[in-house]
Each structure stands twice: as structure tokens, then as C-alpha cells.
Amino acid sequence: MVRDVINLKSKQERSEETKKNILNAAKKLFMTYGYESVTIRQIAKEAGCSHTAIYLYYKDKESLLHHLVMPLLQLLSQQMKNIIQLNEMDDWTKLKRLCSSFITFCLHHKSMYSTFMTASASRVDEEDPRLQINNVRIEIFQLLMQTLENALGLSDPRQSLAFARVLFYNLHGVISTYIDNKEPLEDLTERLSSTFDLSVEAMLLGLREIKKQGGKKDESRTNF
């Protein structure tokens, strides 16, 4: 009886170790070569197991992606919600804080940024995405868009979507610029946080000016 219990525990421990090795291997390869380029067989080789062993624990490559990125996406979403719920801030201040927090979070996890933000991503206006991770990505985008709407007093859904995309392009550009930077995050943010803030504010002021002008100029060239 005791031997059976020990053997069962040992088997469970080996199983958990294999699952962990597979996830670590997938993470390493996704970060190095990009999600789309990596195959299950490559992950199996890196993990030191057969490709059939992977299917015992994960349905497919998308299942591996889900397990790797969902915790990060949920954490980012919750951080953004916490900022939005700060009653002592006006909407303009909340929006700038939201942008700053988004940049800092993504730079903190920059080795995984492309994987958790863009791998197998759907359109931000897709109503029923197939992957659960895209539901959270869309939620994150909508949090940005709703805060932007409140800060600028937007009422046209098309303009809100276009402006929110411009906002995301700005944030994505800042993050992508420093994604390969080897400088410690604390040093980087101390050196450039004011520049990041300036970039966001300049873009937001530009959007506010377009809004004041009636927002007509962007409609003729907005077919995202």
C-alpha cells in the first residue's frame, strides 16, 4: 500500500514536471522565433519529450499559448480596472495614468510582449473571438477606448474606435522601441518616463484638437 502511494505520487510529480518543461520550452521558443514559426515538434525537442506527450497535457499549440499568456493579460486588465476605479482622478488624469501603467507593464514583461499581445490576435472590433485570450485583449482595448471617450467627450462610435487605435499605435510604438533594450527597467523608466508621458500627452492633445474641429478629417481616411 505504501509503495503504491509513493509510486502514484512519483508519477504525479513526473507528470507535473513534464507539463512545466513543455510550457517553459514553448515560452522560450515563442520568445525567440515567434509564435507562428514554432511547431509542436520543436517544442517537444526543447522540452525533452515526444510530440505525442505534449498532446496528453495540451490540446494544441493554441492551448499552450493560452496557458502562457492568459495570466499576464488578466493581470494587465485588472491593473487597468484599478486605475479606472480611482474616484479622486478626473478622466484626463486617469487616461494618462492608464497609458503610463500600460507602458510600464509591457516593458516589465517585454520578453513576452509580442506573444501575449499579438500572437493569434483577432481584430479589436470582433464581437465573438474564437480564442479566450482575445476576449481579454479586446477587453483591454475597450478599457483604453472607454477612458479615452470619457476624457475627450467622444460620442461617435466610429471616431472612438479610430482614436483608440491611434492611442494603441502610440503605446505599441513606445514599447516596441525599447523591447530589445538591455537597460534595467527601473533605470529606463527613471531616464525616459517623462518622455513617455510627453509622447502620450502630445498624441492626446492632437486627438482633442481633432475632436474640437469636428473630427471630420479622420473619417475619410479611417478604414482599419
Coordinates of N, CA and C in Angstrom, one line a residue:
M1 N 0.8 -1.2 0.0 CA 0.0 0.0 0.0 C 0.9 1.3 0.0
V2 N 1.8 1.3 0.9 CA 2.7 2.5 1.0 C 3.5 2.7 -0.3
R3 N 3.9 1.5 -0.9 CA 4.7 1.6 -2.1 C 3.8 2.1 -3.2
D4 N 2.6 1.7 -3.3 CA 1.6 2.2 -4.3 C 1.4 3.7 -4.2
V5 N 1.3 4.2 -3.0 CA 1.1 5.6 -2.7 C 2.3 6.4 -3.2
I6 N 3.5 5.9 -2.9 CA 4.8 6.5 -3.3 C 4.9 6.5 -4.8
N7 N 4.6 5.4 -5.4 CA 4.6 5.3 -6.9 C 3.7 6.3 -7.6
L8 N 2.4 6.4 -7.0 CA 1.5 7.3 -7.5 C 1.9 8.8 -7.4
K9 N 2.5 9.1 -6.2 CA 3.0 10.5 -6.0 C 4.1 10.7 -7.0
S10 N 5.0 9.8 -7.2 CA 6.2 10.0 -8.1 C 5.7 10.2 -9.5
K11 N 4.6 9.4 -9.9 CA 4.1 9.6 -11.2 C 3.5 10.9 -11.4
Q12 N 2.7 11.4 -10.4 CA 2.1 12.7 -10.5 C 3.2 13.8 -10.5
E13 N 4.3 13.7 -9.8 CA 5.3 14.6 -9.8 C 6.0 14.7 -11.1
R14 N 6.2 13.5 -11.8 CA 6.8 13.5 -13.1 C 5.9 14.1 -14.1
S15 N 4.6 13.9 -14.0 CA 3.7 14.5 -14.9 C 3.7 16.0 -14.8
E16 N 3.7 16.5 -13.6 CA 3.7 18.0 -13.4 C 5.0 18.6 -13.9
E17 N 6.1 17.9 -13.7 CA 7.4 18.3 -14.2 C 7.4 18.4 -15.7
T18 N 6.8 17.4 -16.3 CA 6.7 17.3 -17.8 C 5.9 18.5 -18.3
K19 N 4.8 18.8 -17.7 CA 3.9 19.9 -18.1 C 4.7 21.2 -18.0
K20 N 5.4 21.4 -16.9 CA 6.2 22.6 -16.7 C 7.3 22.7 -17.7
N21 N 8.0 21.6 -18.0 CA 9.0 21.7 -19.0 C 8.5 22.0 -20.4
I22 N 7.3 21.5 -20.7 CA 6.7 21.8 -22.0 C 6.3 23.3 -22.1
L23 N 5.7 23.9 -21.0 CA 5.4 25.3 -21.0 C 6.6 26.2 -21.1
N24 N 7.7 25.8 -20.4 CA 8.9 26.6 -20.4 C 9.6 26.5 -21.8
A25 N 9.5 25.3 -22.4 CA 10.1 25.2 -23.8 C 9.3 26.0 -24.8
A26 N 7.9 26.0 -24.7 CA 7.1 26.8 -25.6 C 7.4 28.3 -25.4
K27 N 7.5 28.7 -24.1 CA 7.8 30.1 -23.8 C 9.1 30.6 -24.5
K28 N 10.1 29.8 -24.3 CA 11.4 30.1 -24.8 C 11.4 30.2 -26.3
L29 N 10.8 29.2 -27.0 CA 10.7 29.2 -28.4 C 9.8 30.3 -29.0
F30 N 8.7 30.6 -28.4 CA 7.8 31.7 -28.8 C 8.6 33.0 -28.7
M31 N 9.3 33.2 -27.6 CA 10.0 34.5 -27.5 C 11.2 34.6 -28.5
T32 N 11.8 33.5 -28.8 CA 13.0 33.5 -29.7 C 12.6 33.6 -31.2
Y33 N 11.6 32.8 -31.6 CA 11.3 32.7 -33.0 C 9.9 33.2 -33.4
G34 N 9.1 33.5 -32.4 CA 7.8 34.0 -32.7 C 6.8 32.8 -32.7
Y35 N 5.6 33.1 -32.2 CA 4.6 32.0 -32.0 C 4.3 31.3 -33.3
E36 N 4.1 32.0 -34.4 CA 3.7 31.4 -35.7 C 4.7 30.5 -36.3
S37 N 6.0 30.7 -36.0 CA 7.1 30.0 -36.6 C 7.4 28.7 -35.9
V38 N 6.9 28.5 -34.7 CA 7.3 27.4 -33.8 C 6.3 26.2 -34.0
T39 N 6.8 25.0 -34.1 CA 6.0 23.8 -34.2 C 5.9 23.0 -32.9
I40 N 5.0 22.1 -32.8 CA 4.8 21.3 -31.7 C 6.1 20.4 -31.6
R41 N 6.6 19.9 -32.7 CA 7.8 19.0 -32.7 C 9.0 19.8 -32.1
Q42 N 9.1 21.0 -32.5 CA 10.2 21.8 -31.9 C 10.1 22.0 -30.4
I43 N 8.9 22.2 -30.0 CA 8.6 22.4 -28.5 C 9.0 21.1 -27.8
A44 N 8.6 19.9 -28.4 CA 8.8 18.6 -27.8 C 10.3 18.4 -27.7
K45 N 11.1 18.7 -28.7 CA 12.5 18.6 -28.7 C 13.1 19.4 -27.6
E46 N 12.7 20.7 -27.5 CA 13.2 21.6 -26.5 C 12.9 21.1 -25.1
A47 N 11.7 20.5 -24.9 CA 11.2 20.0 -23.6 C 11.8 18.7 -23.3
G48 N 12.4 18.0 -24.2 CA 12.9 16.6 -24.0 C 11.9 15.6 -23.9
C49 N 10.8 15.7 -24.7 CA 9.8 14.7 -24.6 C 9.3 14.5 -26.1
S50 N 8.4 13.5 -26.3 CA 7.9 13.2 -27.6 C 6.8 14.2 -27.9
H51 N 6.5 14.5 -29.2 CA 5.4 15.4 -29.5 C 4.1 14.8 -29.1
T52 N 3.9 13.5 -29.1 CA 2.7 12.9 -28.6 C 2.5 13.1 -27.1
A53 N 3.5 13.3 -26.4 CA 3.4 13.5 -24.9 C 2.8 14.9 -24.7
I54 N 3.1 15.9 -25.6 CA 2.5 17.2 -25.4 C 1.0 17.1 -25.4
Y55 N 0.5 16.3 -26.4 CA -1.0 16.2 -26.5 C -1.7 15.6 -25.3
L56 N -0.9 14.9 -24.5 CA -1.5 14.4 -23.2 C -1.9 15.5 -22.3
Y57 N -1.3 16.7 -22.4 CA -1.5 17.8 -21.5 C -2.1 19.0 -22.1
Y58 N -1.8 19.2 -23.4 CA -2.3 20.4 -24.1 C -2.9 20.0 -25.4
K59 N -4.1 20.5 -25.7 CA -4.8 20.1 -26.9 C -4.0 20.4 -28.2
D60 N -3.4 21.6 -28.2 CA -2.7 22.1 -29.4 C -1.8 23.2 -29.0
K61 N -1.2 23.9 -30.0 CA -0.3 25.0 -29.8 C -1.0 26.2 -29.2
E62 N -2.3 26.3 -29.6 CA -3.1 27.4 -29.1 C -3.3 27.2 -27.6
S63 N -3.5 26.0 -27.2 CA -3.7 25.7 -25.7 C -2.4 26.1 -24.9
L64 N -1.3 25.9 -25.5 CA 0.0 26.3 -24.8 C 0.0 27.8 -24.8
L65 N -0.3 28.5 -25.8 CA -0.4 29.9 -25.8 C -1.3 30.5 -24.8
H66 N -2.5 29.9 -24.7 CA -3.5 30.3 -23.7 C -2.9 30.2 -22.2
H67 N -2.2 29.1 -21.9 CA -1.7 28.9 -20.6 C -0.5 29.8 -20.3
L68 N 0.2 30.2 -21.3 CA 1.3 31.1 -21.1 C 0.9 32.6 -20.9
V69 N -0.1 33.0 -21.7 CA -0.4 34.5 -21.8 C -1.6 34.9 -21.0
M70 N -2.6 34.0 -20.7 CA -3.8 34.4 -20.0 C -3.5 35.0 -18.7
P71 N -2.6 34.5 -17.8 CA -2.3 35.2 -16.6 C -1.8 36.6 -16.7
L72 N -1.0 36.8 -17.7 CA -0.5 38.2 -17.9 C -1.6 39.1 -18.4
L73 N -2.4 38.7 -19.3 CA -3.5 39.5 -19.8 C -4.5 39.9 -18.7
Q74 N -4.8 38.9 -17.9 CA -5.7 39.1 -16.8 C -5.1 40.1 -15.8
L75 N -3.9 40.0 -15.5 CA -3.2 40.9 -14.6 C -3.2 42.3 -15.1
L76 N -2.9 42.5 -16.4 CA -2.9 43.8 -17.0 C -4.3 44.4 -17.0
S77 N -5.3 43.6 -17.3 CA -6.7 44.1 -17.3 C -7.1 44.5 -15.9
Q78 N -6.7 43.8 -14.9 CA -7.1 44.2 -13.5 C -6.4 45.4 -13.1
Q79 N -5.1 45.6 -13.5 CA -4.4 46.8 -13.1 C -5.1 48.0 -13.7
M80 N -5.5 47.9 -15.0 CA -6.2 49.0 -15.7 C -7.5 49.3 -15.0
K81 N -8.3 48.3 -14.6 CA -9.6 48.5 -13.9 C -9.4 49.2 -12.6
N82 N -8.3 48.9 -11.9 CA -8.0 49.5 -10.6 C -7.8 51.0 -10.8
I83 N -7.1 51.4 -11.9 CA -6.9 52.8 -12.1 C -8.2 53.5 -12.5
I84 N -9.0 52.9 -13.3 CA -10.2 53.5 -13.8 C -11.2 53.7 -12.6
Q85 N -11.1 52.9 -11.6 CA -12.0 53.0 -10.4 C -11.5 54.0 -9.4
L86 N -10.4 54.7 -9.6 CA -9.9 55.7 -8.7 C -10.7 57.0 -8.8
N87 N -11.6 57.2 -7.9 CA -12.6 58.3 -7.9 C -12.0 59.6 -7.8
E88 N -10.8 59.7 -7.2 CA -10.2 61.0 -6.9 C -9.5 61.6 -8.2
M89 N -9.5 60.8 -9.3 CA -8.9 61.3 -10.5 C -9.9 61.8 -11.5
D90 N -9.6 62.8 -12.3 CA -10.5 63.2 -13.4 C -10.2 62.2 -14.6
D91 N -11.0 62.2 -15.6 CA -10.9 61.3 -16.7 C -9.6 61.5 -17.5
W92 N -9.2 62.8 -17.6 CA -7.9 63.1 -18.3 C -6.7 62.5 -17.6
T93 N -6.7 62.7 -16.3 CA -5.6 62.1 -15.5 C -5.6 60.6 -15.5
K94 N -6.8 60.0 -15.4 CA -6.9 58.6 -15.4 C -6.4 58.0 -16.8
L95 N -6.7 58.7 -17.8 CA -6.2 58.2 -19.2 C -4.7 58.2 -19.2
K96 N -4.1 59.3 -18.8 CA -2.6 59.4 -18.8 C -2.0 58.4 -17.9
R97 N -2.6 58.1 -16.7 CA -2.1 57.1 -15.8 C -2.3 55.7 -16.4
L98 N -3.4 55.5 -17.1 CA -3.6 54.2 -17.7 C -2.5 53.9 -18.8
C99 N -2.2 55.0 -19.6 CA -1.2 54.8 -20.6 C 0.2 54.5 -20.0
S100 N 0.5 55.3 -19.0 CA 1.8 55.1 -18.3 C 1.9 53.7 -17.7
S101 N 0.8 53.2 -17.1 CA 0.8 51.9 -16.5 C 0.9 50.8 -17.5
F102 N 0.2 51.0 -18.7 CA 0.3 50.0 -19.8 C 1.7 49.9 -20.3
I103 N 2.4 51.0 -20.5 CA 3.8 51.0 -21.0 C 4.7 50.3 -20.0
T104 N 4.6 50.7 -18.7 CA 5.4 50.1 -17.7 C 5.2 48.6 -17.6
F105 N 4.0 48.1 -17.6 CA 3.6 46.7 -17.5 C 4.3 45.9 -18.7
C106 N 4.1 46.5 -19.9 CA 4.5 45.7 -21.1 C 6.1 45.7 -21.1
L107 N 6.7 46.8 -20.7 CA 8.2 46.8 -20.7 C 8.7 45.8 -19.6
H108 N 8.0 45.7 -18.5 CA 8.3 44.8 -17.4 C 8.3 43.4 -18.0
H109 N 7.4 43.1 -18.9 CA 7.2 41.8 -19.5 C 7.6 41.8 -20.9
K110 N 8.6 42.6 -21.3 CA 8.9 42.8 -22.7 C 9.3 41.5 -23.4
S111 N 9.9 40.6 -22.7 CA 10.3 39.4 -23.4 C 9.1 38.6 -23.9
M112 N 8.0 38.8 -23.3 CA 6.8 38.1 -23.7 C 5.8 39.0 -24.4
Y113 N 6.1 40.3 -24.6 CA 5.2 41.3 -25.1 C 4.5 40.8 -26.4
S114 N 5.3 40.5 -27.4 CA 4.7 40.1 -28.7 C 3.9 38.9 -28.6
T115 N 4.2 38.0 -27.7 CA 3.5 36.7 -27.5 C 2.1 37.0 -26.8
F116 N 2.1 37.8 -25.7 CA 0.9 38.0 -25.0 C 0.0 39.0 -25.6
M117 N 0.5 39.9 -26.5 CA -0.3 41.0 -27.0 C -0.7 40.7 -28.5
T118 N 0.1 40.1 -29.3 CA -0.2 40.0 -30.7 C -0.3 38.6 -31.3
A119 N 0.2 37.5 -30.6 CA 0.2 36.2 -31.2 C -1.3 35.7 -31.3
S120 N -1.7 35.3 -32.5 CA -3.0 34.8 -32.8 C -4.1 35.9 -32.4
A121 N -3.8 37.1 -32.5 CA -4.7 38.2 -32.1 C -5.8 38.4 -33.2
S122 N -7.0 38.7 -32.7 CA -8.1 39.0 -33.6 C -8.2 40.5 -33.8
R123 N -9.2 40.9 -34.6 CA -9.5 42.4 -34.7 C -10.1 42.8 -33.3
V124 N -9.8 44.1 -33.0 CA -10.3 44.6 -31.8 C -11.8 44.9 -31.7
D125 N -12.4 44.9 -32.9 CA -13.9 45.1 -33.0 C -14.6 43.8 -33.3
E126 N -13.9 42.6 -33.2 CA -14.6 41.4 -33.4 C -15.5 41.0 -32.2
E127 N -16.7 40.7 -32.5 CA -17.7 40.5 -31.5 C -17.6 39.2 -30.7
D128 N -17.2 38.1 -31.4 CA -17.2 36.8 -30.8 C -15.9 36.1 -31.2
P129 N -14.7 36.5 -30.6 CA -13.5 35.9 -31.0 C -13.4 34.4 -30.6
R130 N -12.7 33.6 -31.4 CA -12.7 32.2 -31.1 C -11.8 31.9 -29.9
L131 N -10.8 32.6 -29.6 CA -9.9 32.3 -28.5 C -10.2 33.2 -27.3
Q132 N -10.2 32.6 -26.1 CA -10.5 33.3 -24.9 C -9.5 34.4 -24.6
I133 N -8.2 34.2 -25.0 CA -7.2 35.3 -24.8 C -7.6 36.5 -25.6
N134 N -8.2 36.4 -26.7 CA -8.6 37.5 -27.5 C -9.8 38.3 -26.8
N135 N -10.6 37.6 -26.1 CA -11.6 38.3 -25.3 C -11.0 39.2 -24.3
V136 N -9.9 38.8 -23.7 CA -9.3 39.7 -22.7 C -8.5 40.8 -23.4
R137 N -7.9 40.5 -24.5 CA -7.2 41.5 -25.3 C -8.2 42.6 -25.7
I138 N -9.4 42.2 -26.2 CA -10.4 43.2 -26.6 C -10.9 43.9 -25.4
E139 N -11.0 43.3 -24.2 CA -11.4 44.0 -23.0 C -10.4 45.1 -22.7
I140 N -9.1 44.8 -22.8 CA -8.0 45.7 -22.5 C -8.2 46.9 -23.5
F141 N -8.4 46.6 -24.7 CA -8.6 47.7 -25.7 C -9.8 48.6 -25.4
Q142 N -10.9 47.9 -25.0 CA -12.1 48.6 -24.7 C -11.9 49.5 -23.4
L143 N -11.1 49.1 -22.5 CA -10.8 49.9 -21.3 C -10.1 51.2 -21.7
L144 N -9.2 51.0 -22.6 CA -8.5 52.2 -23.2 C -9.5 53.1 -23.9
M145 N -10.3 52.5 -24.7 CA -11.3 53.3 -25.5 C -12.3 54.0 -24.7
Q146 N -12.8 53.3 -23.7 CA -13.9 53.9 -22.8 C -13.3 55.1 -22.0
T147 N -12.1 54.9 -21.5 CA -11.4 56.0 -20.8 C -11.1 57.2 -21.7
L148 N -10.7 56.9 -22.9 CA -10.5 57.9 -23.9 C -11.8 58.7 -24.3
E149 N -12.9 57.9 -24.4 CA -14.2 58.5 -24.7 C -14.6 59.5 -23.6
N150 N -14.4 59.1 -22.3 CA -14.7 59.9 -21.2 C -13.8 61.2 -21.2
A151 N -12.6 61.0 -21.4 CA -11.6 62.1 -21.3 C -11.9 63.2 -22.4
L152 N -12.2 62.7 -23.6 CA -12.4 63.6 -24.8 C -13.8 63.9 -25.1
G153 N -14.8 63.3 -24.3 CA -16.2 63.5 -24.6 C -16.6 63.0 -26.0
L154 N -16.1 61.8 -26.4 CA -16.5 61.3 -27.7 C -17.8 60.6 -27.6
S155 N -18.6 60.7 -28.7 CA -19.9 60.1 -28.7 C -20.1 59.3 -30.0
D156 N -19.3 59.5 -31.0 CA -19.4 58.8 -32.3 C -18.6 57.5 -32.2
P157 N -19.2 56.3 -32.2 CA -18.5 55.0 -32.1 C -17.4 54.8 -33.1
R158 N -17.6 55.3 -34.3 CA -16.5 55.2 -35.3 C -15.3 56.0 -34.9
Q159 N -15.5 57.2 -34.5 CA -14.4 58.1 -34.0 C -13.8 57.5 -32.8
S160 N -14.5 57.0 -31.9 CA -14.0 56.4 -30.7 C -13.0 55.2 -31.0
L161 N -13.5 54.4 -32.0 CA -12.6 53.3 -32.4 C -11.4 53.7 -33.1
A162 N -11.5 54.7 -33.9 CA -10.3 55.2 -34.7 C -9.3 55.9 -33.7
F163 N -9.8 56.7 -32.8 CA -9.0 57.4 -31.8 C -8.3 56.4 -30.9
A164 N -9.0 55.3 -30.5 CA -8.4 54.3 -29.6 C -7.4 53.5 -30.3
R165 N -7.5 53.3 -31.6 CA -6.5 52.6 -32.4 C -5.2 53.5 -32.5
V166 N -5.4 54.8 -32.7 CA -4.3 55.7 -32.7 C -3.6 55.7 -31.4
L167 N -4.3 55.7 -30.3 CA -3.7 55.6 -29.0 C -2.9 54.4 -28.8
F168 N -3.5 53.2 -29.2 CA -2.7 52.0 -29.1 C -1.5 52.0 -29.9
Y169 N -1.6 52.5 -31.2 CA -0.4 52.6 -32.0 C 0.7 53.4 -31.3
N170 N 0.4 54.4 -30.6 CA 1.4 55.2 -29.9 C 2.0 54.4 -28.8
L171 N 1.2 53.7 -28.0 CA 1.7 52.9 -26.9 C 2.6 51.8 -27.4
H172 N 2.1 51.1 -28.5 CA 2.8 50.0 -29.1 C 4.2 50.5 -29.6
G173 N 4.2 51.7 -30.2 CA 5.4 52.2 -30.7 C 6.5 52.4 -29.6
V174 N 6.0 53.0 -28.5 CA 6.9 53.2 -27.4 C 7.5 51.9 -26.9
I175 N 6.6 50.9 -26.7 CA 7.1 49.6 -26.2 C 8.0 49.0 -27.1
S176 N 7.7 49.0 -28.4 CA 8.5 48.3 -29.4 C 9.9 48.9 -29.5
T177 N 9.9 50.2 -29.3 CA 11.2 50.9 -29.4 C 12.2 50.3 -28.4
Y178 N 11.7 50.0 -27.2 CA 12.6 49.5 -26.2 C 12.5 48.1 -25.8
I179 N 11.9 47.3 -26.7 CA 11.7 45.9 -26.4 C 13.0 45.1 -26.3
D180 N 14.0 45.5 -27.0 CA 15.3 44.8 -27.0 C 16.3 45.5 -26.2
N181 N 15.9 46.6 -25.5 CA 16.8 47.3 -24.6 C 17.2 46.5 -23.4
K182 N 18.5 46.5 -23.2 CA 19.1 45.7 -22.1 C 19.2 46.4 -20.7
E183 N 18.8 47.7 -20.8 CA 18.8 48.5 -19.6 C 17.8 48.0 -18.5
P184 N 18.1 48.0 -17.3 CA 17.1 47.6 -16.2 C 15.9 48.5 -16.3
L185 N 14.8 47.9 -16.1 CA 13.5 48.7 -16.2 C 13.5 49.9 -15.3
E186 N 14.0 49.8 -14.1 CA 14.0 51.0 -13.2 C 14.8 52.1 -13.8
D187 N 16.0 51.8 -14.3 CA 16.8 52.8 -14.9 C 16.2 53.4 -16.2
L188 N 15.6 52.5 -17.0 CA 14.9 53.0 -18.2 C 13.8 54.0 -17.9
T189 N 12.9 53.6 -17.0 CA 11.8 54.4 -16.7 C 12.2 55.7 -16.0
E190 N 13.2 55.6 -15.1 CA 13.7 56.9 -14.5 C 14.3 57.8 -15.5
R191 N 14.9 57.3 -16.5 CA 15.5 58.1 -17.6 C 14.5 58.7 -18.6
L192 N 13.5 57.9 -18.9 CA 12.6 58.2 -20.0 C 11.1 58.3 -19.7
S193 N 10.7 58.2 -18.4 CA 9.3 58.2 -18.1 C 8.7 59.5 -18.5
S194 N 9.4 60.6 -18.3 CA 8.9 61.9 -18.7 C 8.7 62.0 -20.2
T195 N 9.6 61.4 -20.9 CA 9.5 61.4 -22.4 C 8.3 60.5 -22.8
F196 N 8.1 59.4 -22.2 CA 6.9 58.6 -22.5 C 5.6 59.4 -22.2
D197 N 5.6 60.1 -21.1 CA 4.4 60.9 -20.7 C 4.2 62.0 -21.8
L198 N 5.3 62.6 -22.2 CA 5.2 63.7 -23.2 C 4.6 63.1 -24.5
S199 N 5.1 61.9 -24.9 CA 4.6 61.3 -26.1 C 3.1 61.1 -26.1
V200 N 2.7 60.5 -25.0 CA 1.2 60.3 -24.8 C 0.4 61.6 -24.8
E201 N 0.9 62.6 -24.0 CA 0.2 63.8 -23.9 C 0.1 64.5 -25.2
A202 N 1.2 64.5 -26.0 CA 1.2 65.2 -27.3 C 0.1 64.5 -28.2
M203 N 0.1 63.2 -28.2 CA -0.9 62.5 -29.0 C -2.3 62.8 -28.6
L204 N -2.5 62.8 -27.3 CA -3.9 63.0 -26.8 C -4.3 64.4 -27.1
L205 N -3.4 65.4 -26.9 CA -3.8 66.8 -27.3 C -4.1 66.9 -28.7
G206 N -3.4 66.2 -29.6 CA -3.7 66.2 -31.0 C -5.1 65.6 -31.3
L207 N -5.4 64.5 -30.6 CA -6.8 63.9 -30.8 C -7.9 64.9 -30.3
R208 N -7.6 65.6 -29.2 CA -8.5 66.5 -28.6 C -8.8 67.7 -29.6
E209 N -7.7 68.1 -30.3 CA -7.8 69.2 -31.3 C -8.7 68.7 -32.4
I210 N -8.5 67.5 -32.9 CA -9.3 66.9 -34.0 C -10.7 66.9 -33.6
K211 N -11.0 66.5 -32.3 CA -12.3 66.5 -31.8 C -13.0 67.8 -31.8
K212 N -12.2 68.9 -31.4 CA -12.7 70.2 -31.4 C -13.1 70.7 -32.8
Q213 N -12.3 70.2 -33.8 CA -12.5 70.6 -35.2 C -13.7 69.9 -35.8
G214 N -14.3 69.0 -35.1 CA -15.4 68.2 -35.6 C -15.1 66.8 -36.0
G215 N -13.8 66.4 -35.9 CA -13.5 65.0 -36.2 C -13.8 64.6 -37.6
K216 N -14.0 65.5 -38.5 CA -14.3 65.1 -39.9 C -13.2 64.6 -40.7
K217 N -12.0 65.1 -40.4 CA -10.8 64.8 -41.2 C -10.5 63.3 -41.2
D218 N -10.7 62.7 -40.0 CA -10.2 61.3 -39.9 C -11.1 60.3 -40.5
E219 N -12.4 60.7 -40.7 CA -13.4 59.7 -41.2 C -13.1 59.3 -42.7
S220 N -12.6 60.2 -43.5 CA -12.3 59.9 -44.9 C -11.1 58.9 -45.0
R221 N -10.3 58.8 -44.0 CA -9.1 58.0 -44.2 C -9.0 56.9 -43.1
T222 N -10.2 56.6 -42.5 CA -10.2 55.6 -41.4 C -10.9 54.4 -41.9
N223 N -10.2 53.4 -42.4 CA -10.7 52.2 -42.8 C -9.9 51.0 -42.3
F224 N -9.8 50.9 -41.0 CA -8.9 50.0 -40.3 C -9.4 48.6 -40.4

